[in-house]
XYZ file of N, CA and C in Angstrom:
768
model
N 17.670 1.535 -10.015
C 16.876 2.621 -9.401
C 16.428 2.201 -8.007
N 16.523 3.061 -6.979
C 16.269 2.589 -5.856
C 14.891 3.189 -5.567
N 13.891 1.920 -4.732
C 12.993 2.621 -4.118
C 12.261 2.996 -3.195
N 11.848 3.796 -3.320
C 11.440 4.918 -2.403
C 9.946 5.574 -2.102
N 9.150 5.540 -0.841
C 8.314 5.682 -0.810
C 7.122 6.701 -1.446
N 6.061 6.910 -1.620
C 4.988 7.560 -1.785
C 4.805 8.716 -1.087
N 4.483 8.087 0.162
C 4.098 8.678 1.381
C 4.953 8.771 1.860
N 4.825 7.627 3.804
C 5.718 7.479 4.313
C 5.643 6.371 4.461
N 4.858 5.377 3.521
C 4.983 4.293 3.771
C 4.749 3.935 2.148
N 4.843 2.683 1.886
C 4.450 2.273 0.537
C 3.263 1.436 0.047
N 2.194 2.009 1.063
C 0.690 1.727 1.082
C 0.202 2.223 -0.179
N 0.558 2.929 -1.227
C -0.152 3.475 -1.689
C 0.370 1.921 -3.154
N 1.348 2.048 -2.966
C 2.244 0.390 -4.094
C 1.664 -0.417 -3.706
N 1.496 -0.519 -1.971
C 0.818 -1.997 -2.232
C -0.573 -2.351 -2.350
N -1.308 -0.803 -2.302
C -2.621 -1.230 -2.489
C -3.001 -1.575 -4.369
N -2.272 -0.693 -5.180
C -2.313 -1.193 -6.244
C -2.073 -2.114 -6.989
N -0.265 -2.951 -6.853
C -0.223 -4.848 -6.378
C -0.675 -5.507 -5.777
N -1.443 -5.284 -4.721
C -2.416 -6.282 -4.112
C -3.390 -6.239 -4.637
N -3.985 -5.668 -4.999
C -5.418 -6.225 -5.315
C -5.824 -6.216 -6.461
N -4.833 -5.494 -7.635
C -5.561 -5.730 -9.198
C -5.920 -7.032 -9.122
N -4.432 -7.933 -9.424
C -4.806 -9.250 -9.764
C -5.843 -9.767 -9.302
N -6.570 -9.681 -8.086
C -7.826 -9.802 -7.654
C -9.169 -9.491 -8.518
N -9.142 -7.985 -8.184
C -10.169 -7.804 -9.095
C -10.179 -7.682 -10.509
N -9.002 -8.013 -11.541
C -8.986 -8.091 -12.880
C -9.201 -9.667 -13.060
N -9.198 -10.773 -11.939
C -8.821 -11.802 -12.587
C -9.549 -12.712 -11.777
N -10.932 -12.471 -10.983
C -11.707 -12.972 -10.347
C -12.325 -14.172 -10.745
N -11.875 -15.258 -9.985
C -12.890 -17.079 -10.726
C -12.628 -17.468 -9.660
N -13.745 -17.598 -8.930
C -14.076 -18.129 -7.531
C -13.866 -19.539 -7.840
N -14.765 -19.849 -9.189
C -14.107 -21.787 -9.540
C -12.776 -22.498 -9.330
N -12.380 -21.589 -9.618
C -10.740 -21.726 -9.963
C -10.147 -21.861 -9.072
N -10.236 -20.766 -7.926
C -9.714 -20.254 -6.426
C -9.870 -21.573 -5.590
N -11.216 -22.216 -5.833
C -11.955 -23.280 -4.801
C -11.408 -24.262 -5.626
N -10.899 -24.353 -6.435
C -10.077 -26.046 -6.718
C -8.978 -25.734 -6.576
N -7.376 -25.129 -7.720
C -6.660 -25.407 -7.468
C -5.760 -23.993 -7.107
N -6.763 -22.522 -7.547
C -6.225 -21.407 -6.864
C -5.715 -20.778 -8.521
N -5.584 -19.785 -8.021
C -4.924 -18.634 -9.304
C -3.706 -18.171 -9.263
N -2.833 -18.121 -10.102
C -1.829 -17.578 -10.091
C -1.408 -16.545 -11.598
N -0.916 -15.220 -10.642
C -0.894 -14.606 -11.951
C 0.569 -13.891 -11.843
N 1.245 -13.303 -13.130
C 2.289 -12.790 -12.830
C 2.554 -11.805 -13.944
N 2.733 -10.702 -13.429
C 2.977 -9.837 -14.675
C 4.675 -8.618 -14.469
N 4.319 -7.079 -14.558
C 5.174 -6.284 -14.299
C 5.058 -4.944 -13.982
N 5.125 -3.848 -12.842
C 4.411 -2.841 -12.692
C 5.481 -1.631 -12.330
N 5.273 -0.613 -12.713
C 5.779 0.473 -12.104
C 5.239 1.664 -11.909
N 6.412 2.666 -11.263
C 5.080 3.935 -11.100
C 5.881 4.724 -10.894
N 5.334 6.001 -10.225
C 6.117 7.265 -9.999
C 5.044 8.023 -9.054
N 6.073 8.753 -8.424
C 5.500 9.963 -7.067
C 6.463 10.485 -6.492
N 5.929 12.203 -5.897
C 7.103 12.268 -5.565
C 7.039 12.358 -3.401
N 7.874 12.134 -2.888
C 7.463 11.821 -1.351
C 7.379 13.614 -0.575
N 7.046 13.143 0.465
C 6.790 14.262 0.872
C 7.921 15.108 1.675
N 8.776 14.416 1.645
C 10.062 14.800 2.424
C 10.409 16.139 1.909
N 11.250 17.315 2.286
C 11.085 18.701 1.621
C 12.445 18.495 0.509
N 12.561 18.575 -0.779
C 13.687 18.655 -1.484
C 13.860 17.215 -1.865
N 12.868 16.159 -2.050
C 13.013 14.981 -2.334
C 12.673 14.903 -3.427
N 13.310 14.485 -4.748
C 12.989 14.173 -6.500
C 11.697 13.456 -6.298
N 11.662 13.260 -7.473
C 10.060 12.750 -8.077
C 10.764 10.763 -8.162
N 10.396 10.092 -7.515
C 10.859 8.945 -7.657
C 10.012 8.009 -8.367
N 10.713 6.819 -8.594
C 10.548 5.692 -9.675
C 10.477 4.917 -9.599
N 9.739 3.481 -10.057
C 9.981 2.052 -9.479
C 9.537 0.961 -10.240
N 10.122 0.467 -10.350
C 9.615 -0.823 -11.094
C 9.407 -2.407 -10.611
N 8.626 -3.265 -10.300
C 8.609 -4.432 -10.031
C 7.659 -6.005 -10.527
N 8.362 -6.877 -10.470
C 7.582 -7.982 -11.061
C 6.240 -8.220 -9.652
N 5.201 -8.746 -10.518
C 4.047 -8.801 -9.491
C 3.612 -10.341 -10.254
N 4.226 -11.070 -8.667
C 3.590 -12.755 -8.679
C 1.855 -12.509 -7.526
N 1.575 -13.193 -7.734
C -0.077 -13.298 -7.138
C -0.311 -14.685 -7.373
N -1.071 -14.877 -6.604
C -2.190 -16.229 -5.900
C -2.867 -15.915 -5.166
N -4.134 -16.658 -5.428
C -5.263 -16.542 -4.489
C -6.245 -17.894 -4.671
N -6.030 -17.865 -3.516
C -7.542 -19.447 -3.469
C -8.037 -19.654 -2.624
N -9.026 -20.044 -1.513
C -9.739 -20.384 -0.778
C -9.465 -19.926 0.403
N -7.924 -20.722 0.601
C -7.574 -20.596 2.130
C -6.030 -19.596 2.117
N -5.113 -19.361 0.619
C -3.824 -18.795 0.985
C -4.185 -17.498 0.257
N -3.603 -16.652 -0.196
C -3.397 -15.280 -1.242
C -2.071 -14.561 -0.549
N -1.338 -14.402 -1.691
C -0.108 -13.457 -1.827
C 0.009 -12.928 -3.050
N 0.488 -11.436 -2.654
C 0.742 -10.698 -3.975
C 1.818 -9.570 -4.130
N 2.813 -9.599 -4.715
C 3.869 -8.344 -4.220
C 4.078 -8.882 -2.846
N 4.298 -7.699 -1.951
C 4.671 -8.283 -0.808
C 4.008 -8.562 0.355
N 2.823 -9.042 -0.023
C 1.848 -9.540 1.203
C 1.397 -10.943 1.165
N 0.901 -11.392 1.891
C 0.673 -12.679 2.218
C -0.507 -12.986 3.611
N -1.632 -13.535 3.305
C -2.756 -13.650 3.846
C -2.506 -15.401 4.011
N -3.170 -15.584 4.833
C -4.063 -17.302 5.823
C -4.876 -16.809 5.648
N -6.398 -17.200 4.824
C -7.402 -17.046 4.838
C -8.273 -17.690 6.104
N -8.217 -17.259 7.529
C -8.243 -19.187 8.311
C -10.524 -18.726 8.333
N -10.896 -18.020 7.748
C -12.474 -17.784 8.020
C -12.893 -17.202 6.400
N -13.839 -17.761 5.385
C -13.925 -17.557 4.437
C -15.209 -17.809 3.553
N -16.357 -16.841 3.211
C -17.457 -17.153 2.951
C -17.374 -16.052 1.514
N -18.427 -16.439 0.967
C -18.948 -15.923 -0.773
C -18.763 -14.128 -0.082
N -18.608 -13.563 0.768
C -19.266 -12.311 0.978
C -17.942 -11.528 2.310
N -17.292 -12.876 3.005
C -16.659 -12.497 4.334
C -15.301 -13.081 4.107
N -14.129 -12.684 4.394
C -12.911 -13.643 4.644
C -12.245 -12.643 5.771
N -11.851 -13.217 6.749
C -10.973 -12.859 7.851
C -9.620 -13.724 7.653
N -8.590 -12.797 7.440
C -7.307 -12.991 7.010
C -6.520 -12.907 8.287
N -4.964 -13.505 8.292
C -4.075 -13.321 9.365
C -2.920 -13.114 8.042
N -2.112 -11.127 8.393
C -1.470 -10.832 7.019
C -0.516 -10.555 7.753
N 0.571 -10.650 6.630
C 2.171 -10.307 6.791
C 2.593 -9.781 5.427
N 3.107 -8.362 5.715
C 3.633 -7.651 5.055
C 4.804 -7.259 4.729
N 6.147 -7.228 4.110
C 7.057 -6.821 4.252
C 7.049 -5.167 3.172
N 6.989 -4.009 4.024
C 6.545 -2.538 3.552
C 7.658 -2.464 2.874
N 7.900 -3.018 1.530
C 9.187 -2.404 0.582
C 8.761 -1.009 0.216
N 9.952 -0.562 0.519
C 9.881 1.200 -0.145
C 9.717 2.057 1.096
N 9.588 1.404 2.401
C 9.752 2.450 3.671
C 10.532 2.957 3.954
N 10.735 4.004 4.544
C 12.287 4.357 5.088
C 13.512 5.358 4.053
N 13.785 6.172 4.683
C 14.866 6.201 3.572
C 16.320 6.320 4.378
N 17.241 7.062 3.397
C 18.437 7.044 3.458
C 18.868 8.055 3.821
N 19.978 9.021 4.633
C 20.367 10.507 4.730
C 20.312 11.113 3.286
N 20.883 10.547 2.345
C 20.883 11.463 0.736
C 19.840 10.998 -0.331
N 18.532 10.576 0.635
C 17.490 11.157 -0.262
C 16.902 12.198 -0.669
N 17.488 13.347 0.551
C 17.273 14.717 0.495
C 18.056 15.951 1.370
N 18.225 16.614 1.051
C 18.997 17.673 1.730
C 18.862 17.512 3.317
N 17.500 17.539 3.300
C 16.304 17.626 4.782
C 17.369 16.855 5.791
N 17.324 15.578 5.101
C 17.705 14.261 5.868
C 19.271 14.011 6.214
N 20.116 14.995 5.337
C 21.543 14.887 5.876
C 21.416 14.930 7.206
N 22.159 13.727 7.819
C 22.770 13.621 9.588
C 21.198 13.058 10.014
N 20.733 12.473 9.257
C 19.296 11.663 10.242
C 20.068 10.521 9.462
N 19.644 9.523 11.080
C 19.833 8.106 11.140
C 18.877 7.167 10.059
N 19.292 6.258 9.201
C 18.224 5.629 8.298
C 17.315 5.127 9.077
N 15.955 5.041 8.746
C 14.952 4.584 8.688
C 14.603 3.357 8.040
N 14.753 2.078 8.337
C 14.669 0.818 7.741
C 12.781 0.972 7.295
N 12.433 -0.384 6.575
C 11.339 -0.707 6.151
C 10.791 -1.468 7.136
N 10.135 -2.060 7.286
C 9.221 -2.870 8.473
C 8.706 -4.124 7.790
N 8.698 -5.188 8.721
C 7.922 -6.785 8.538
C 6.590 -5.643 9.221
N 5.267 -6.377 8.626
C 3.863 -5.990 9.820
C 3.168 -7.284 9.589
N 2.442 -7.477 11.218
C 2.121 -8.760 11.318
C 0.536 -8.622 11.775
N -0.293 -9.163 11.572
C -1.494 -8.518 11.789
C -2.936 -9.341 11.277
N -4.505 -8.830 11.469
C -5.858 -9.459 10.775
C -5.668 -8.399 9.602
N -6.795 -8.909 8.690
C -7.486 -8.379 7.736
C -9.066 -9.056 7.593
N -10.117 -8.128 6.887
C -11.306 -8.620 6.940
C -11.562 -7.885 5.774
N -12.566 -8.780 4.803
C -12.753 -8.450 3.745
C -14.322 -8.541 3.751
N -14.823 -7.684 3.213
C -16.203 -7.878 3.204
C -17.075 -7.159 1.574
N -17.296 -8.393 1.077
C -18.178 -8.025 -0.245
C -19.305 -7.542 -0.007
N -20.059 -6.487 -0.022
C -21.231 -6.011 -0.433
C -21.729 -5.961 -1.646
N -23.340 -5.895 -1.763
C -23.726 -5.677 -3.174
C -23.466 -4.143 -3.571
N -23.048 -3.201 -2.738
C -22.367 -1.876 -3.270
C -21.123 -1.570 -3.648
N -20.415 -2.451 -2.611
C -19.203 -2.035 -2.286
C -18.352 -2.958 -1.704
N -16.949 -2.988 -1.805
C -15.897 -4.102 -0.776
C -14.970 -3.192 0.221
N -15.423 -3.405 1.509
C -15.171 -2.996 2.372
C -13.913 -3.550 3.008
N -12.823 -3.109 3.399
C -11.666 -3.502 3.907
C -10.877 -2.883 5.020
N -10.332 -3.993 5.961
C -10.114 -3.434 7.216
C -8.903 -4.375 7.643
N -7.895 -3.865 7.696
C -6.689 -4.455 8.347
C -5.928 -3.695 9.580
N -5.235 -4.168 10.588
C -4.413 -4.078 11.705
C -3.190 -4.657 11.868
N -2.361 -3.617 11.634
C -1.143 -4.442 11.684
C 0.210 -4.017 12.733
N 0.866 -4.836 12.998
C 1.842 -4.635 13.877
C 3.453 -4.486 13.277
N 4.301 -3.402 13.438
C 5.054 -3.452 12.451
C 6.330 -4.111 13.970
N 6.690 -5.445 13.769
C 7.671 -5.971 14.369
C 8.597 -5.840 14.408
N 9.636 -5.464 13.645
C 11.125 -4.812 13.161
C 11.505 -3.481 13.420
N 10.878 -2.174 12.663
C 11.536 -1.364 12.961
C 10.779 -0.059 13.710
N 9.734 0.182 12.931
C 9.645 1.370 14.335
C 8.767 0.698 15.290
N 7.937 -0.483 15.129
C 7.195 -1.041 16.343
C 5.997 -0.571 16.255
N 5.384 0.304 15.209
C 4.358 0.706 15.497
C 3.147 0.150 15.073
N 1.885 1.019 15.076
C 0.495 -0.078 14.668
C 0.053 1.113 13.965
N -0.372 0.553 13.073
C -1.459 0.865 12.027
C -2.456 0.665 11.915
N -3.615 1.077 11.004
C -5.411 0.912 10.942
C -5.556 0.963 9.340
N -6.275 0.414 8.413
C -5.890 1.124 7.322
C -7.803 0.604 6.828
N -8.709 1.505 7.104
C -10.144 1.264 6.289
C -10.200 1.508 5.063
N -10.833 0.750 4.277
C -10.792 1.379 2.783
C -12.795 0.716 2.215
N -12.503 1.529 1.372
C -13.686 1.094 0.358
C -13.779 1.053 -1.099
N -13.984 0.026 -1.691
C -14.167 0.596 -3.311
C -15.055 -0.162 -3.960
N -15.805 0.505 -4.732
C -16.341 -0.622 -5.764
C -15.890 -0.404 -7.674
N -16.324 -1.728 -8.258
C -16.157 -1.846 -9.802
C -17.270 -1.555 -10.507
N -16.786 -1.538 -11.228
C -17.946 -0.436 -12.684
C -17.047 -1.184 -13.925
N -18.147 -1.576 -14.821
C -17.715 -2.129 -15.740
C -18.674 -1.625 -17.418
N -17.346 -1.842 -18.301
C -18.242 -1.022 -18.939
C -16.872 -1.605 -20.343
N -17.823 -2.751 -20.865
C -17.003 -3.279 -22.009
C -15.910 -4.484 -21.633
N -15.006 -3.709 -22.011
C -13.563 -4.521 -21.657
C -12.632 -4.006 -20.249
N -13.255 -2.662 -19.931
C -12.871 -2.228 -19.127
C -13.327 -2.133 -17.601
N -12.650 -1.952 -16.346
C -13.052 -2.121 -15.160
C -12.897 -0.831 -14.416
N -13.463 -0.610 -14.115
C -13.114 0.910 -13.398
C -13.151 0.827 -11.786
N -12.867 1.162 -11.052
C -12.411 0.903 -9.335
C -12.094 2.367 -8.893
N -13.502 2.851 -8.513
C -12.939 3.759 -7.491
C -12.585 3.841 -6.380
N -11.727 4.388 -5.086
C -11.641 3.904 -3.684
C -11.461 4.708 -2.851
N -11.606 4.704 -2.033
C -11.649 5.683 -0.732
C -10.339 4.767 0.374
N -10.150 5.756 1.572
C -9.189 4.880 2.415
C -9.106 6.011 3.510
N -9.525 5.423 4.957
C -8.401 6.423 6.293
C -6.995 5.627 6.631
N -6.314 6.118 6.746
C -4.865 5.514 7.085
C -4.887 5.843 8.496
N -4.573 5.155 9.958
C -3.737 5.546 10.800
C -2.852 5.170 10.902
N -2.118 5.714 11.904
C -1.236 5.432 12.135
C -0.263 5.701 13.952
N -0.173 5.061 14.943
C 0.032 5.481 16.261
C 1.505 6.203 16.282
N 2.055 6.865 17.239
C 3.081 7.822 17.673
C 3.919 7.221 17.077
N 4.139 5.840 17.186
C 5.489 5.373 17.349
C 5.404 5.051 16.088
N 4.864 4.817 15.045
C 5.065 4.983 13.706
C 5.292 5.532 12.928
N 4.735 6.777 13.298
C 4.890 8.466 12.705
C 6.472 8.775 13.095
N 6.384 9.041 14.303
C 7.608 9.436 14.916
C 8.502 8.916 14.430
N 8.702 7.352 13.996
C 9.383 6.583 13.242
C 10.148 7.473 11.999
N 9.198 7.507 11.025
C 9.655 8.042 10.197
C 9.824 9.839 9.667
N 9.011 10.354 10.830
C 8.799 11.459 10.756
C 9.349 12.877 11.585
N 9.579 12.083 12.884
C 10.458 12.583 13.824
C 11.813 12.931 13.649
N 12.133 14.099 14.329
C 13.580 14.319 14.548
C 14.287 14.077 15.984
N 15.237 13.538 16.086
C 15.015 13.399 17.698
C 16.346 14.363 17.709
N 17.040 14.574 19.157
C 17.746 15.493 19.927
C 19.066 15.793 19.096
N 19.392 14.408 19.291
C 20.646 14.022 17.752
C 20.444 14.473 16.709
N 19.491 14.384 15.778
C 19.545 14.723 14.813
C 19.072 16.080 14.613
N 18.698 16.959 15.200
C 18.172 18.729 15.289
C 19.203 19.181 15.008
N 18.831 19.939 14.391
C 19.922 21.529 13.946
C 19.274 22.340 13.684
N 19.804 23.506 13.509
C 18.973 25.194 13.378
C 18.170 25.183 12.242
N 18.680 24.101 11.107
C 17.452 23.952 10.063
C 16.312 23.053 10.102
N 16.752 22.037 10.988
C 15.808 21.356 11.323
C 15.356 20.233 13.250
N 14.430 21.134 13.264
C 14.332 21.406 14.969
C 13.840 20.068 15.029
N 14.057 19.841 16.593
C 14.067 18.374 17.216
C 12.309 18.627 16.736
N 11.543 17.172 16.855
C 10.171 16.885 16.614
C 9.898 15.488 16.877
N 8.434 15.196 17.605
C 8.141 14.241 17.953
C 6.725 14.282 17.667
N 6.030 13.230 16.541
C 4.947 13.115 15.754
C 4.186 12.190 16.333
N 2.915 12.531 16.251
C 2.056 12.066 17.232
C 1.095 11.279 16.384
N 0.128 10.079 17.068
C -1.058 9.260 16.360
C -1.578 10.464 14.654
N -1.576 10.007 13.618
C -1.774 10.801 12.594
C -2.776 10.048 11.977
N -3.903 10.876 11.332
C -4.825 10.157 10.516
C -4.676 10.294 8.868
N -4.496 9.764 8.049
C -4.261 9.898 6.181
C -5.347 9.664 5.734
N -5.892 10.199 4.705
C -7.114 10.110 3.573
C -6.467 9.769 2.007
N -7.004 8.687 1.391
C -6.098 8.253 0.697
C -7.569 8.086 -0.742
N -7.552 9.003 -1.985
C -8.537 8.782 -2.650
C -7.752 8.329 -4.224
N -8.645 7.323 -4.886
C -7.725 7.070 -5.991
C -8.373 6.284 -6.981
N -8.056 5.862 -8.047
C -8.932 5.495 -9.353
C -8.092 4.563 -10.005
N -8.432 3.128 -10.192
C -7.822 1.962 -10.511
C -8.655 1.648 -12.020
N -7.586 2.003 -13.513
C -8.220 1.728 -14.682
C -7.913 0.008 -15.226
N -8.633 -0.514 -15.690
C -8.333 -2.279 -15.697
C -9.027 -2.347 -17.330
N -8.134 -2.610 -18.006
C -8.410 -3.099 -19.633
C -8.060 -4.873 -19.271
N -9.004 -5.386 -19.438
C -9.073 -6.914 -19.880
C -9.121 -7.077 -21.064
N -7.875 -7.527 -21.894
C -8.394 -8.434 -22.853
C -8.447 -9.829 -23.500
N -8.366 -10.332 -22.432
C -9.036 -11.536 -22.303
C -9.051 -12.090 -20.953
N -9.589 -13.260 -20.653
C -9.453 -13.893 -19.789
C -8.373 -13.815 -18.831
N -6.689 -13.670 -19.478
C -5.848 -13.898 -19.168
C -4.856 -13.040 -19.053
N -5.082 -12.181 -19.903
C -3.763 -10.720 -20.449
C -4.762 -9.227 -20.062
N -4.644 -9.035 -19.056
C -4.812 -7.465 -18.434
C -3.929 -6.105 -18.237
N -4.397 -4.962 -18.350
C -3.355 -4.015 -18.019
C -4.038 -3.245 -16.876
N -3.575 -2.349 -15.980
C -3.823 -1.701 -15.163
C -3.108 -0.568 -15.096
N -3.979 0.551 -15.329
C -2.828 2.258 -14.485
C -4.312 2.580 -13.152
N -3.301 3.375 -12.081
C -3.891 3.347 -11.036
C -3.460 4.652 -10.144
N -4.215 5.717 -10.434
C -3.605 7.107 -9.598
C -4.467 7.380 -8.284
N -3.643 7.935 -7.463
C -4.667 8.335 -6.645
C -3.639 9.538 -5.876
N -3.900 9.647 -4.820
C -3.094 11.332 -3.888
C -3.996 10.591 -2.499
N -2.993 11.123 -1.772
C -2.984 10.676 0.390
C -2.221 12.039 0.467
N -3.761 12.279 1.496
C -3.971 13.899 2.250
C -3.379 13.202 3.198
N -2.243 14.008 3.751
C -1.339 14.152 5.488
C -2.105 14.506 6.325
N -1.890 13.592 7.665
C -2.647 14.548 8.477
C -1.469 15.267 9.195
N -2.404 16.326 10.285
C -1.138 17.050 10.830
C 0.215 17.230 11.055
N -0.243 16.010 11.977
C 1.087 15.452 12.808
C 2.179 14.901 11.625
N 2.181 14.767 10.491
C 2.942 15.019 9.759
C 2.903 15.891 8.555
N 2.155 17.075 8.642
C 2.629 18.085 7.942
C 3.237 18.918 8.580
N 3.237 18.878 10.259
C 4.379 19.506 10.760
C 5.760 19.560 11.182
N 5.614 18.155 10.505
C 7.306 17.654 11.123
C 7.906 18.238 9.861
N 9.213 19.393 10.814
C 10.449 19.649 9.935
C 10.743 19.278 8.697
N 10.619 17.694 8.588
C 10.989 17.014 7.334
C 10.262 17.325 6.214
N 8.487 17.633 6.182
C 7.587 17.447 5.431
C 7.661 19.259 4.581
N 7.122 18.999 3.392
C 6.992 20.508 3.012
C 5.594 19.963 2.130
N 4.991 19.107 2.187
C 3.403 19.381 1.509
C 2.775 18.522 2.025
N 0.934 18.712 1.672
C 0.422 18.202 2.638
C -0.510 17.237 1.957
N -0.181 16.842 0.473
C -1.069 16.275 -0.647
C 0.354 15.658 -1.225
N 0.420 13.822 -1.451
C 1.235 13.153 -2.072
C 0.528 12.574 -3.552
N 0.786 13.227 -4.403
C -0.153 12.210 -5.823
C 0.573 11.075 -5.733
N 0.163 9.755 -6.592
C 1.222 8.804 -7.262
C 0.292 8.151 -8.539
N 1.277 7.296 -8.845
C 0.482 6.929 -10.119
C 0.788 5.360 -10.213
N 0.988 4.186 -10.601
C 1.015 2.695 -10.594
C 0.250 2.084 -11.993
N 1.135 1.393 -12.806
C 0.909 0.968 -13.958
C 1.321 -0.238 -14.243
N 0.282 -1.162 -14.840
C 1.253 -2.514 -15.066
C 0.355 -3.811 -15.912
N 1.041 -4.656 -16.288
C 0.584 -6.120 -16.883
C 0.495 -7.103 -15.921
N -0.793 -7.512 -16.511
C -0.956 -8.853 -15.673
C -1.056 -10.028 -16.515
N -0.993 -11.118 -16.146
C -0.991 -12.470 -17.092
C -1.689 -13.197 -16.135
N -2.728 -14.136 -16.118
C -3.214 -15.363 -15.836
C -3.185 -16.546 -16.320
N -2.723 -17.414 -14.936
C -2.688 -18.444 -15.854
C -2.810 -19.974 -15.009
């Protein structure tokens, strides 16, 4: 099964592999001696926003670590190089699996040039509150469309038994040359069904609900839905026919 984005990016996968293992499997003891490592298996479903694009599918193994100074999970990877009980300022690298697609992912896209996935190179800052964990990354996508991103988020845990509950909030940006990236039609690729377009700085709202059964120490499960509101500048590009993406993300974790 091949895969295929959420959105237009696969922010919405990696916010759910990045950070369960985190917050299902939190031991600061552990982290500060020899670090955590966890590994389980996740998949999900959504369908993208492209017009005439199936409901897609995905499945993947999810390795994780985290300790003091490194953390990787799925496909990200943090230098912790600044790190306190409450603050960590990260230097992250991402490789966005699931960006991009192919001409016969959809009718839309016959005679458009593929769209590769992107390396992004970039900070992150993490900040624990007694309400809430506040998160803020910048990233530079080096490879393929070149563009920069913003991605704020917020969530906090609620606990209640065996279970963890995580609600979250998120703005996505995103600058011209990112959008346009994947969203644009350029001169070449226009036809009478689908007119040339050039997509401009776009803002995303991304709301969603992360369920976490622990049962034990070590063996966790996670399902994780949420929906990313489009902003304009890509609900008007040719390609797009809605302006609300649901998805959903499910999976095992193991510690150990």
């Amino acid at each position: 099964m091949r895969i295929r984005p959420l959105v237009q990016t696969s922010f919405f996968a990696a916010l759910a592999f990045t950070f369960v293992p985190q917050v299902a499997f939190a031991d600061e003891t552990a982290q500060a001696s020899s670090g955590q490592w966890g590994l389980g298996l996740g998949g999900g479903a959504g369908r993208p926003a492209y017009k005439g694009a199936d409901t897609k599918g995905f499945g993947l193994p999810i390795i994780s670590y985290d300790s003091q100074r490194f953390r990787f999970a799925g496909t990200t990877a943090d230098w912790k190089f600044a790190n306190t009980n409450q603050l960590s300022f990260s230097l992250r690298t991402r490789y966005a699996l699931g960006d991009g697609y192919d001409e016969d992912d959809a009718d839309i896209l016959d005679g458009m040039k593929k769209r590769k996935a992107g390396i992004w190179v970039g900070g992150a800052v993490n900040w624990k509150t007694s309400l809430a964990t506040i998160s803020l990354e910048v990233l530079k996508d080096v490879s393929a469309s070149k563009g920069l991103q913003a991605n704020l988020g917020i969530e906090r845990n609620f606990t209640a038994g065996n279970f963890v509950f995580t609600p979250r909030a998120a703005v996505l940006w995103g600058n011209s040359k990112y959008q346009d990236y994947y969203f644009g039609v350029t001169s070449g690729e226009a036809t009478p069904q689908r007119a040339q377009y050039n997509a401009d700085a776009t803002t995303n709202f991304q709301l969603g609900l992360r369920t976490t059964y622990l049962f034990n120490k070590n063996h966790s499960m996670f399902v994780d839905v949420g929906a990313t509101f489009l902003g304009k500048d890509i609900k008007d590009s040719p390609l797009v026919e809605r302006s609300v993406v649901p998805g959903v993300v499910a999976g095992y974790m193991y510690r150990f």
